Short mmCIF file of C-alpha atoms in Angstrom, two decimals:
data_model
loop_
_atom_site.label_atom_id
_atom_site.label_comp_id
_atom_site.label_asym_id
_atom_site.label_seq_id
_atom_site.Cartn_x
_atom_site.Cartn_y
_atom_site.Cartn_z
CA UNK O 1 59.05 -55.09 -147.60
CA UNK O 2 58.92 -53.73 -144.42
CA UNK O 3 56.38 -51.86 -142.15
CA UNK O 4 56.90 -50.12 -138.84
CA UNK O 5 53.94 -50.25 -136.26
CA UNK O 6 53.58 -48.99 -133.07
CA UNK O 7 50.90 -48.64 -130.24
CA UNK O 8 50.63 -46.03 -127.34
CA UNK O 9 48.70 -45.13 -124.82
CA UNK O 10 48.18 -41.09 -125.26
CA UNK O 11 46.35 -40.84 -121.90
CA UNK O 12 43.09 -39.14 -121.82
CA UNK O 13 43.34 -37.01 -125.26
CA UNK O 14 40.05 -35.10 -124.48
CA UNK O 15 38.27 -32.40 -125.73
CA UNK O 16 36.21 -31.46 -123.05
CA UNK O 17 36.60 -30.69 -119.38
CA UNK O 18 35.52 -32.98 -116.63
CA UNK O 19 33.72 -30.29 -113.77
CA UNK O 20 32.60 -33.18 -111.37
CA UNK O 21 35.60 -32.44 -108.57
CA UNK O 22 33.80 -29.67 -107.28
CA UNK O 23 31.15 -32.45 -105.83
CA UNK O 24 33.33 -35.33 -105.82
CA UNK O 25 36.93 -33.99 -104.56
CA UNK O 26 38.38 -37.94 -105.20
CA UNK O 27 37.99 -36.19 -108.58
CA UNK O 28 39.34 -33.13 -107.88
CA UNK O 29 43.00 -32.01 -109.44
CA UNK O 30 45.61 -31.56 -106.45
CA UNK O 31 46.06 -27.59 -107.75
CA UNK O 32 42.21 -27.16 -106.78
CA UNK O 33 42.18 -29.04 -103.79
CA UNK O 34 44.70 -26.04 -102.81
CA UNK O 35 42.10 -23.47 -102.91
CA UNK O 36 38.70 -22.97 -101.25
CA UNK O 37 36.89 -22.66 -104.34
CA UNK O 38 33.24 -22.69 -102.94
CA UNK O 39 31.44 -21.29 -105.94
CA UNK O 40 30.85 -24.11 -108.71
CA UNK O 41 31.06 -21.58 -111.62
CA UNK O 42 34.32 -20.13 -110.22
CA UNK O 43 35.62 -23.64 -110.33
CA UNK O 44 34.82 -24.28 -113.58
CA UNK O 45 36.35 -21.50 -114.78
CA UNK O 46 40.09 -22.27 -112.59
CA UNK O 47 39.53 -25.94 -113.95
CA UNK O 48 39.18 -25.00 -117.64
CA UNK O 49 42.04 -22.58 -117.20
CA UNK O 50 44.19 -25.26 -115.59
CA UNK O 51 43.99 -27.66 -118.47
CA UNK O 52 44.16 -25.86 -121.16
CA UNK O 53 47.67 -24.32 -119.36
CA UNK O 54 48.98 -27.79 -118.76
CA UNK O 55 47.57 -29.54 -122.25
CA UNK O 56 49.96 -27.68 -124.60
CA UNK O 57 52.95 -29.04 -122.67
CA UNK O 58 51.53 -32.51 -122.52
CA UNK O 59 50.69 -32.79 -126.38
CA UNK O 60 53.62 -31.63 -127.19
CA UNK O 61 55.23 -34.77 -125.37
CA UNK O 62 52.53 -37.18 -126.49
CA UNK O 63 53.21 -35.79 -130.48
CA UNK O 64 57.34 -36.08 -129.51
CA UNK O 65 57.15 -39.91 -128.39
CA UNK O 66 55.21 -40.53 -131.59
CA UNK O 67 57.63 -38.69 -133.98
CA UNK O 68 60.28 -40.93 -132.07
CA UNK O 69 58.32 -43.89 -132.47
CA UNK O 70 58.01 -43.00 -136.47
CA UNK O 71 55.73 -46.02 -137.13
CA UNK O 72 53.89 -46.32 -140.33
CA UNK O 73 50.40 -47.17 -138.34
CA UNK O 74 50.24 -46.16 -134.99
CA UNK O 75 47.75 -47.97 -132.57
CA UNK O 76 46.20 -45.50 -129.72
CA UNK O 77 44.45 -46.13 -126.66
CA UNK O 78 42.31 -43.13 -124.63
CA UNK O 79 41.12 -41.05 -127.74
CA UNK O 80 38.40 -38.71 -127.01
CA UNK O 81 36.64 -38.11 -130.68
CA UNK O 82 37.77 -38.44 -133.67
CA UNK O 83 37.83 -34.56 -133.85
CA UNK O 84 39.99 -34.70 -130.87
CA UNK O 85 42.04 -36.66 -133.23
CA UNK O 86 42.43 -34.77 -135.59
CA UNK O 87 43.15 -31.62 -133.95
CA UNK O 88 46.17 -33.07 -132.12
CA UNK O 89 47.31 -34.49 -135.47
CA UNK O 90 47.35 -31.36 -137.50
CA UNK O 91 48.25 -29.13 -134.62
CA UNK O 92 50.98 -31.05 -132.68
CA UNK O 93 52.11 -34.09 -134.73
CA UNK O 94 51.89 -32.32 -138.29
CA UNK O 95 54.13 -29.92 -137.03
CA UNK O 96 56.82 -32.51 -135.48
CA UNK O 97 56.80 -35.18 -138.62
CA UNK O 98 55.85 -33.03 -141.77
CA UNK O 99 54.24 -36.18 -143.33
CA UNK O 100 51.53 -36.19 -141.65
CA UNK O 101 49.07 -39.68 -141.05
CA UNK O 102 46.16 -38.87 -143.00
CA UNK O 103 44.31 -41.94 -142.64
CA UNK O 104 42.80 -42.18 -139.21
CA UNK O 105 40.06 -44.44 -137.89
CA UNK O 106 38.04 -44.54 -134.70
CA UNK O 107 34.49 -45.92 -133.79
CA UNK O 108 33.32 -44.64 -130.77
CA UNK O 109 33.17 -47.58 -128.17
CA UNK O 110 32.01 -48.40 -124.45
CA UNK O 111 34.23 -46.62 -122.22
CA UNK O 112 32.07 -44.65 -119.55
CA UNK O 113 34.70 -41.76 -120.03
CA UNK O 114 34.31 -41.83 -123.52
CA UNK O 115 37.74 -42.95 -124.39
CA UNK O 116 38.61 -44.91 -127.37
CA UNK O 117 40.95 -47.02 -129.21
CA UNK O 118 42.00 -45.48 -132.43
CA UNK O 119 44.38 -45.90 -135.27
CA UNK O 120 46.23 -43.68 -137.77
CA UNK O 121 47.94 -44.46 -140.63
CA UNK O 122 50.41 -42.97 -143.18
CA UNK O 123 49.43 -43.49 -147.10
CA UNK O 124 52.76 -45.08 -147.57
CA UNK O 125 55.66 -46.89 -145.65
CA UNK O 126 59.01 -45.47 -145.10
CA UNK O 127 59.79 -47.07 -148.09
CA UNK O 128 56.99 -46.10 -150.49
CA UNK O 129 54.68 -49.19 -150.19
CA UNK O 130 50.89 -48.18 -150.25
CA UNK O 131 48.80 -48.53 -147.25
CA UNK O 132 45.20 -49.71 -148.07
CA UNK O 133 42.72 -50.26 -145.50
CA UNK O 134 39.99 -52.77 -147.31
CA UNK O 135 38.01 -53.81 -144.10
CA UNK O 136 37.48 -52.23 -140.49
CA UNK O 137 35.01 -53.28 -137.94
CA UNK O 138 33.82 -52.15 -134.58
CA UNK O 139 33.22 -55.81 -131.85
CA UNK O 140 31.90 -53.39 -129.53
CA UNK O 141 28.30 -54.34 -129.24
CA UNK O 142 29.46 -57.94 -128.63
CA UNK O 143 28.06 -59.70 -125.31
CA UNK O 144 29.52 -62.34 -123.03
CA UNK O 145 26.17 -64.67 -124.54
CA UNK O 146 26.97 -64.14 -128.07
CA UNK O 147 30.37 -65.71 -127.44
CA UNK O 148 29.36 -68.16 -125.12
CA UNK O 149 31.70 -66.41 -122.37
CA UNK O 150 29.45 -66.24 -119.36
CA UNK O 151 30.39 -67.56 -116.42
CA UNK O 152 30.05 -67.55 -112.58
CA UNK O 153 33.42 -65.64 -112.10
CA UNK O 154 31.80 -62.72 -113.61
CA UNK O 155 28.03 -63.23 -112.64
CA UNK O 156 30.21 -63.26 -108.94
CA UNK O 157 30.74 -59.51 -110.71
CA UNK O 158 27.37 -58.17 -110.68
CA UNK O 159 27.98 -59.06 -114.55
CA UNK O 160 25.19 -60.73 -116.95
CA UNK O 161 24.97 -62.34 -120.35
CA UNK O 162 23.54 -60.01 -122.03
CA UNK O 163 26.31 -57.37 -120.97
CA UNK O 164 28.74 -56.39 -123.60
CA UNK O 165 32.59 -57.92 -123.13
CA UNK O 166 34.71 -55.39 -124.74
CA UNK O 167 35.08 -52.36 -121.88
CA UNK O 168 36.08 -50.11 -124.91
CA UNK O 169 36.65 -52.27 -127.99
CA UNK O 170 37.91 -54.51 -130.33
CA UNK O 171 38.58 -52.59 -133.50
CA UNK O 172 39.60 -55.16 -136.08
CA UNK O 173 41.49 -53.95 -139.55
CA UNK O 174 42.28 -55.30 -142.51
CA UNK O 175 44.76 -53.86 -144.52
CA UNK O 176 46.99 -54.63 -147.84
CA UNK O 177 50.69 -53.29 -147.04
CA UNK O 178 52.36 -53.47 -150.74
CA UNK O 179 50.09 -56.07 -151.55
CA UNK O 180 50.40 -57.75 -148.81
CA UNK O 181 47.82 -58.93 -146.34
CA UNK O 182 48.08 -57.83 -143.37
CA UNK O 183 45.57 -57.68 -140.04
CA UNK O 184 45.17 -55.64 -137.14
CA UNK O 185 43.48 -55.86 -133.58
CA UNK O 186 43.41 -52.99 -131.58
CA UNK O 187 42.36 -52.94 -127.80
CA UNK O 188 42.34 -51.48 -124.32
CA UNK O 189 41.42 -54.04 -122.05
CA UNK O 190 39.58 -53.39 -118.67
CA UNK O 191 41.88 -51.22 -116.24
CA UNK O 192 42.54 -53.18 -112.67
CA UNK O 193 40.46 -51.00 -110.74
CA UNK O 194 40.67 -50.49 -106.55
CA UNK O 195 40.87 -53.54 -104.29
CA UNK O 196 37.80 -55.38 -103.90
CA UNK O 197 36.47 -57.60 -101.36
CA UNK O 198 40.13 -57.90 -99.99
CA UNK O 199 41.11 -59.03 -103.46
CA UNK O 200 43.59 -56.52 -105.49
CA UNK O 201 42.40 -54.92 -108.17
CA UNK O 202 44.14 -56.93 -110.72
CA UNK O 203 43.01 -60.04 -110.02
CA UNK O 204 39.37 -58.72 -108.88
CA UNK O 205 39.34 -57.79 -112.44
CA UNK O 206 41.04 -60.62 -114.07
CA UNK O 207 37.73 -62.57 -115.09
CA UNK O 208 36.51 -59.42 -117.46
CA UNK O 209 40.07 -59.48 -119.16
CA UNK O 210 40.21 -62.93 -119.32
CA UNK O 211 36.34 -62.90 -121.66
CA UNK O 212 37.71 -59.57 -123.33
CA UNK O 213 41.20 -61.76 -124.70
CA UNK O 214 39.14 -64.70 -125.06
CA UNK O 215 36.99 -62.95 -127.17
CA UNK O 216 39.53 -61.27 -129.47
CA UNK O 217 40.94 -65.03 -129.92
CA UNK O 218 37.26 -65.68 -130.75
CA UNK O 219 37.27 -63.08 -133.61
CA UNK O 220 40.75 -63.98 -134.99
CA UNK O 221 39.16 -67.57 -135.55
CA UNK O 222 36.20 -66.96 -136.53
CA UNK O 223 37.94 -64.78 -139.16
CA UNK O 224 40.75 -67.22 -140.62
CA UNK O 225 39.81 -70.31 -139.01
CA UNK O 226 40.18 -72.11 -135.80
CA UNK O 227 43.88 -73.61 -136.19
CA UNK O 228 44.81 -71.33 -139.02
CA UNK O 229 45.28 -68.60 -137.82
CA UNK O 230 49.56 -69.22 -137.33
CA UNK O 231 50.47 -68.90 -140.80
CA UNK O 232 48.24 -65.45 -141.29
CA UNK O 233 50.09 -61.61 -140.77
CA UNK O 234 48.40 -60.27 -137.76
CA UNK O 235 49.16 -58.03 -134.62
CA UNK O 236 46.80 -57.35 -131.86
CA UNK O 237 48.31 -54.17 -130.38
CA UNK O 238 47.28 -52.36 -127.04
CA UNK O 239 46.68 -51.36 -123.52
CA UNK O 240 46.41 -54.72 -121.74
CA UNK O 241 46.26 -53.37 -118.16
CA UNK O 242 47.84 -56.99 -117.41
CA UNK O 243 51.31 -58.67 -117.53
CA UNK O 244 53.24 -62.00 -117.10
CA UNK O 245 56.00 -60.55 -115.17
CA UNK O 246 56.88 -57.33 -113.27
CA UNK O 247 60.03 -55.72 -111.80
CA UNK O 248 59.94 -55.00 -107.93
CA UNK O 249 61.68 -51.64 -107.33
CA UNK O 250 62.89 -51.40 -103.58
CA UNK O 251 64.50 -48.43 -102.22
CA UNK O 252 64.09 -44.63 -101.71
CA UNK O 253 65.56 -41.61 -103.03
CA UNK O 254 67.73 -41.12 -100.05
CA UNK O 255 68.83 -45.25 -100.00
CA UNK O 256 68.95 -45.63 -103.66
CA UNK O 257 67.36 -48.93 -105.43
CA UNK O 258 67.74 -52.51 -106.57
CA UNK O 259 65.88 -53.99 -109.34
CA UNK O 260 64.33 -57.66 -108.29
CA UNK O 261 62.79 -59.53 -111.81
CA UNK O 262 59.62 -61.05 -110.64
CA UNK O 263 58.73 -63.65 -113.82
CA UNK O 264 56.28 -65.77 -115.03
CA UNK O 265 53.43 -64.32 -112.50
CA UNK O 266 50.98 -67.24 -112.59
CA UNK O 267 47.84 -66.11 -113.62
CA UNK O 268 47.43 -63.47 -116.31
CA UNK O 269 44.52 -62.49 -119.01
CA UNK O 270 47.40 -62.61 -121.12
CA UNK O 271 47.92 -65.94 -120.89
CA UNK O 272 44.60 -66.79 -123.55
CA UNK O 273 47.85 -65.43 -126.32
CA UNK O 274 50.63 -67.34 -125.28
CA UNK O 275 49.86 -70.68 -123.92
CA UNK O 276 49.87 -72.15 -126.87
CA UNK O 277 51.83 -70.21 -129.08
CA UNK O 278 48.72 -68.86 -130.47
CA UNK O 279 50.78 -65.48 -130.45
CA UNK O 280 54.37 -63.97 -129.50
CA UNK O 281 54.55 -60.84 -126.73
CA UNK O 282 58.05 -59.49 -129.21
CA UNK O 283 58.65 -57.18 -126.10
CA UNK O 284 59.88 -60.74 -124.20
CA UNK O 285 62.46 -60.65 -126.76
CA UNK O 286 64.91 -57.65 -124.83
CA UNK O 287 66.51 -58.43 -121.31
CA UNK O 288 64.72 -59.05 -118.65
CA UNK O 289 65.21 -55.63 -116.72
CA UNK O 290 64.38 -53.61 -119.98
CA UNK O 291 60.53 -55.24 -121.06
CA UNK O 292 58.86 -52.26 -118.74
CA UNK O 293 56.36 -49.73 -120.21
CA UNK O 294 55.04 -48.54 -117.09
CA UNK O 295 55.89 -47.27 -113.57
CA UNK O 296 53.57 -48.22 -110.81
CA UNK O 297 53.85 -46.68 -107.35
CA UNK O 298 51.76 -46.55 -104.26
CA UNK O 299 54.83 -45.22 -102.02
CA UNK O 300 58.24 -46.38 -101.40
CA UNK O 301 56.07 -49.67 -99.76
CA UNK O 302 54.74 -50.91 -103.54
CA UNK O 303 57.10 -49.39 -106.46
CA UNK O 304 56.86 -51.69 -109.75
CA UNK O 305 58.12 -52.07 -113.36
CA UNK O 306 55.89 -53.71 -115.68
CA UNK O 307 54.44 -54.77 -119.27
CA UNK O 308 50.88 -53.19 -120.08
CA UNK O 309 51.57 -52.34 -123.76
CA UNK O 310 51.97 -55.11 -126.17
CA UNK O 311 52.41 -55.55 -129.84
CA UNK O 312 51.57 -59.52 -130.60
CA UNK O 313 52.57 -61.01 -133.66
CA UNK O 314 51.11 -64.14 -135.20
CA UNK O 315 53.77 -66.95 -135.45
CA UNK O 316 54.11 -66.81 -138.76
CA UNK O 317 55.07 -63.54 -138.39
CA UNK O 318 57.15 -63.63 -135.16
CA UNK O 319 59.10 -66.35 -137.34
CA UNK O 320 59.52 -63.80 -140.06
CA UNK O 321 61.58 -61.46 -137.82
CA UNK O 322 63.13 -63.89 -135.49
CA UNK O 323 66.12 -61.71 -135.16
CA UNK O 324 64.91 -58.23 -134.22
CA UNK O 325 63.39 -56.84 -131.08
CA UNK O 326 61.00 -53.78 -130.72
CA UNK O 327 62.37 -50.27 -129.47
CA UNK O 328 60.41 -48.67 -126.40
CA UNK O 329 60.29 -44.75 -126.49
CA UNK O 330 60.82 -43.72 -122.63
CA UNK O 331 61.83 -39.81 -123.11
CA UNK O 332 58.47 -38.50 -122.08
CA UNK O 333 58.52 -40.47 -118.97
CA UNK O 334 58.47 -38.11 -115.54
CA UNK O 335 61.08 -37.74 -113.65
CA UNK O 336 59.19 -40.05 -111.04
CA UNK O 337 60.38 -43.15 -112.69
CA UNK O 338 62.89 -45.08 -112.07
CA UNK O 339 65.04 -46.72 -114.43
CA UNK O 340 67.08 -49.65 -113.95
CA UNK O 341 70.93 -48.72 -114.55
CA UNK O 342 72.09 -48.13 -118.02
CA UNK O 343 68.48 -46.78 -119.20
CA UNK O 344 68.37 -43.47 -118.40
CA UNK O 345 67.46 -41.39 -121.35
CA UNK O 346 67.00 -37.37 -122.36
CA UNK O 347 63.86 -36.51 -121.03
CA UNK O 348 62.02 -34.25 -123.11
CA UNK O 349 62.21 -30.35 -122.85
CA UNK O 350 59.49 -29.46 -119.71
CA UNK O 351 58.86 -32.99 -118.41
CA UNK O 352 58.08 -32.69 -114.77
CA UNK O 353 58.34 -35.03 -111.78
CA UNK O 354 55.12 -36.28 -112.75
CA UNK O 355 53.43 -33.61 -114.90
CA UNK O 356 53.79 -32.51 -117.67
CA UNK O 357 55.15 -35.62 -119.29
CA UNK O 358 53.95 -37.64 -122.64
CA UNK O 359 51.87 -40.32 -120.61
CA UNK O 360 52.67 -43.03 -118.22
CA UNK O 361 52.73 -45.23 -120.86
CA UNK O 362 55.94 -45.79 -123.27
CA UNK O 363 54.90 -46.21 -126.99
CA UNK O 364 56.10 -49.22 -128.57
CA UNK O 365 57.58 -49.45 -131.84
CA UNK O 366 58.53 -52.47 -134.12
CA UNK O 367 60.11 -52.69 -137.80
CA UNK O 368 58.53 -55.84 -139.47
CA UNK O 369 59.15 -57.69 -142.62
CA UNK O 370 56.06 -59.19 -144.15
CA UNK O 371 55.74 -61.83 -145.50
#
């Protein structure tokens, strides 16, 4: 029996408009920053017009990835609302797939924006097993004292006990695939953030991603069992806003590039999954040059490759499907990115150099046989 699961980053699948560039211009769209646009209810009404012109392309992308993806349960990461949900389902993705996925779950979580992890589901695999969700549950309200997970790194944060780990979620299912047990863990760990303090973002950051995939570990346990949790069917799928390893992309347009492999980067949140084989990263399993799911740039000076969307299988698992690697959809990547040789693929129909496009992020896909 097999099931196909995938997660993706949709990128900011909103429902509502975000006015606050006409007082904060860090905030403000480049179109905007065009114009002198000195009246705030004039600006509201070029900003509404200018996403709703530019959304149709972009959903249209976002539901194309996911129709190429063609997972049973797809994992998503910067969901508005559930109504948001289920508006792009019907209207984009219904239209795409036919079959639509008619079971879809979100909780709303901590994000300041108001973006959250969600997942939807078909009522049957590709090959006619049921899909029965028997448990869900929201870790949001968690805190850093209920775990034990306080600690001076991020008091040296501004951070306190009582403060709640998960900067979106933890949205933990429990499902029966054919009969089959099966569990899922569904995040979008804390994004890197500016420099701070003449530390980079990433690693400013590192000590709230380190408690947030502490804590998941936490749940797993507490759920099956400290030490028995390799033999159990699990994935945690997601956003990581991490990695282990990156590509360094040097060149320009006018030089052309070279691809440099920069591996096993020596301190990662991620590292809380796979020291121990407490769970496998299945992307590690294609070549070296061809793990990436994001493009990165701050000018020709800083151009990277890298891992920030992971499906992690539980040994048992990983074991189970020893000889197959997950696909990564990369069509409704912009033009901006750069692929290594030999992966260049058909972008879709109206992707831009950076806009329109499906999202930054690449969905990622994988067939498994349970077990």
């Amino acid at each position: 029996m097999s099931l196909r699961l995938a997660t993706f980053n949709v990128e900011n699948l909103l429902t509502r408009f975000d006015y606050t560039g006409f007082r904060n211009q860090l905030r403000q769209d480049r179109v905007l920053q065009l114009f002198d646009v000195r009246n705030e209810e004039v600006y509201q009404q070029l900003e509404a017009a200018r996403v709703v012109a530019a959304t149709d392309d972009t959903r249209q992308m976002t539901a194309l990835a996911i129709a190429d993806a063609d997972a049973d349960i797809i994992c998503l990461q910067e969901v508005d609302n559930m109504a948001a949900l289920q508006a792009f389902e019907y209207g984009y993705l219904y239209r795409m797939v036919g079959n639509g996925y008619r079971q879809k779950y979100l909780i709303e979580g901590n994000d300041s924006r108001g973006i959250d992890v969600a997942v939807m589901m078909r009522e049957e695999t590709r090959d006619g097993q049921p899909i029965v969700l028997n448990d869900i549950k929201s870790h949001a309200m968690v805190t850093y004292g209920d775990f034990g997970l306080f600690n001076d790194e991020l008091a040296e944060l501004g951070l306190h006990a009582e403060d709640k780990i998960f900067k979106r979620d933890c949205l933990e299912l429990h499902l029966h695939i054919g009969g089959v047990p099966f569990s899922l863990y569904v995040v979008h760990l804390k994004s890197m953030g500016p420099a701070r303090e003449g530390v980079d973002g990433r690693h400013a950051t590192m000590p709230i991603r380190r408690a947030e995939t502490l804590a998941v570990r936490r749940i797993m346990e507490d759920r099956f069992g400290a030490g028995h949790t390799a033999t159990k069917n699990f994935a945690i799928c997601g956003d990581m806003n991490d990695y282990q390893e990156w590509i360094d992309v040097i060149g320009t347009r006018r030089t052309g590039y070279r691809f440099e492999p920069r591996m096993e980067e020596k301190e990662s949140a991620l590292d809380v999954f796979s020291h121990d084989g407490f769970a496998e990263n299945i992307v590690s399993r294609r070549e070296e040059l061809d793990r990436w799911t994001l493009y990165h740039a701050r000018g020709p000076q800083e151009q990277r490759l890298c891992q920030l969307d992971y499906i992690w299988l539980s040994p048992a698992l990983a074991r189970a499907n020893a000889t197959r690697a997950p696909d990564i959809v990369r069509s409704g990547q912009p033009f901006r990115t750069i692929f290594p040789p030999g992966q260049e693929v058909e972008r879709y129909p109206r992707v831009g150099w950076d806009r329109p496009k499906a999202s930054d992020h690449c969905p990622v896909v994988m067939t498994l046989d349970l077990i």
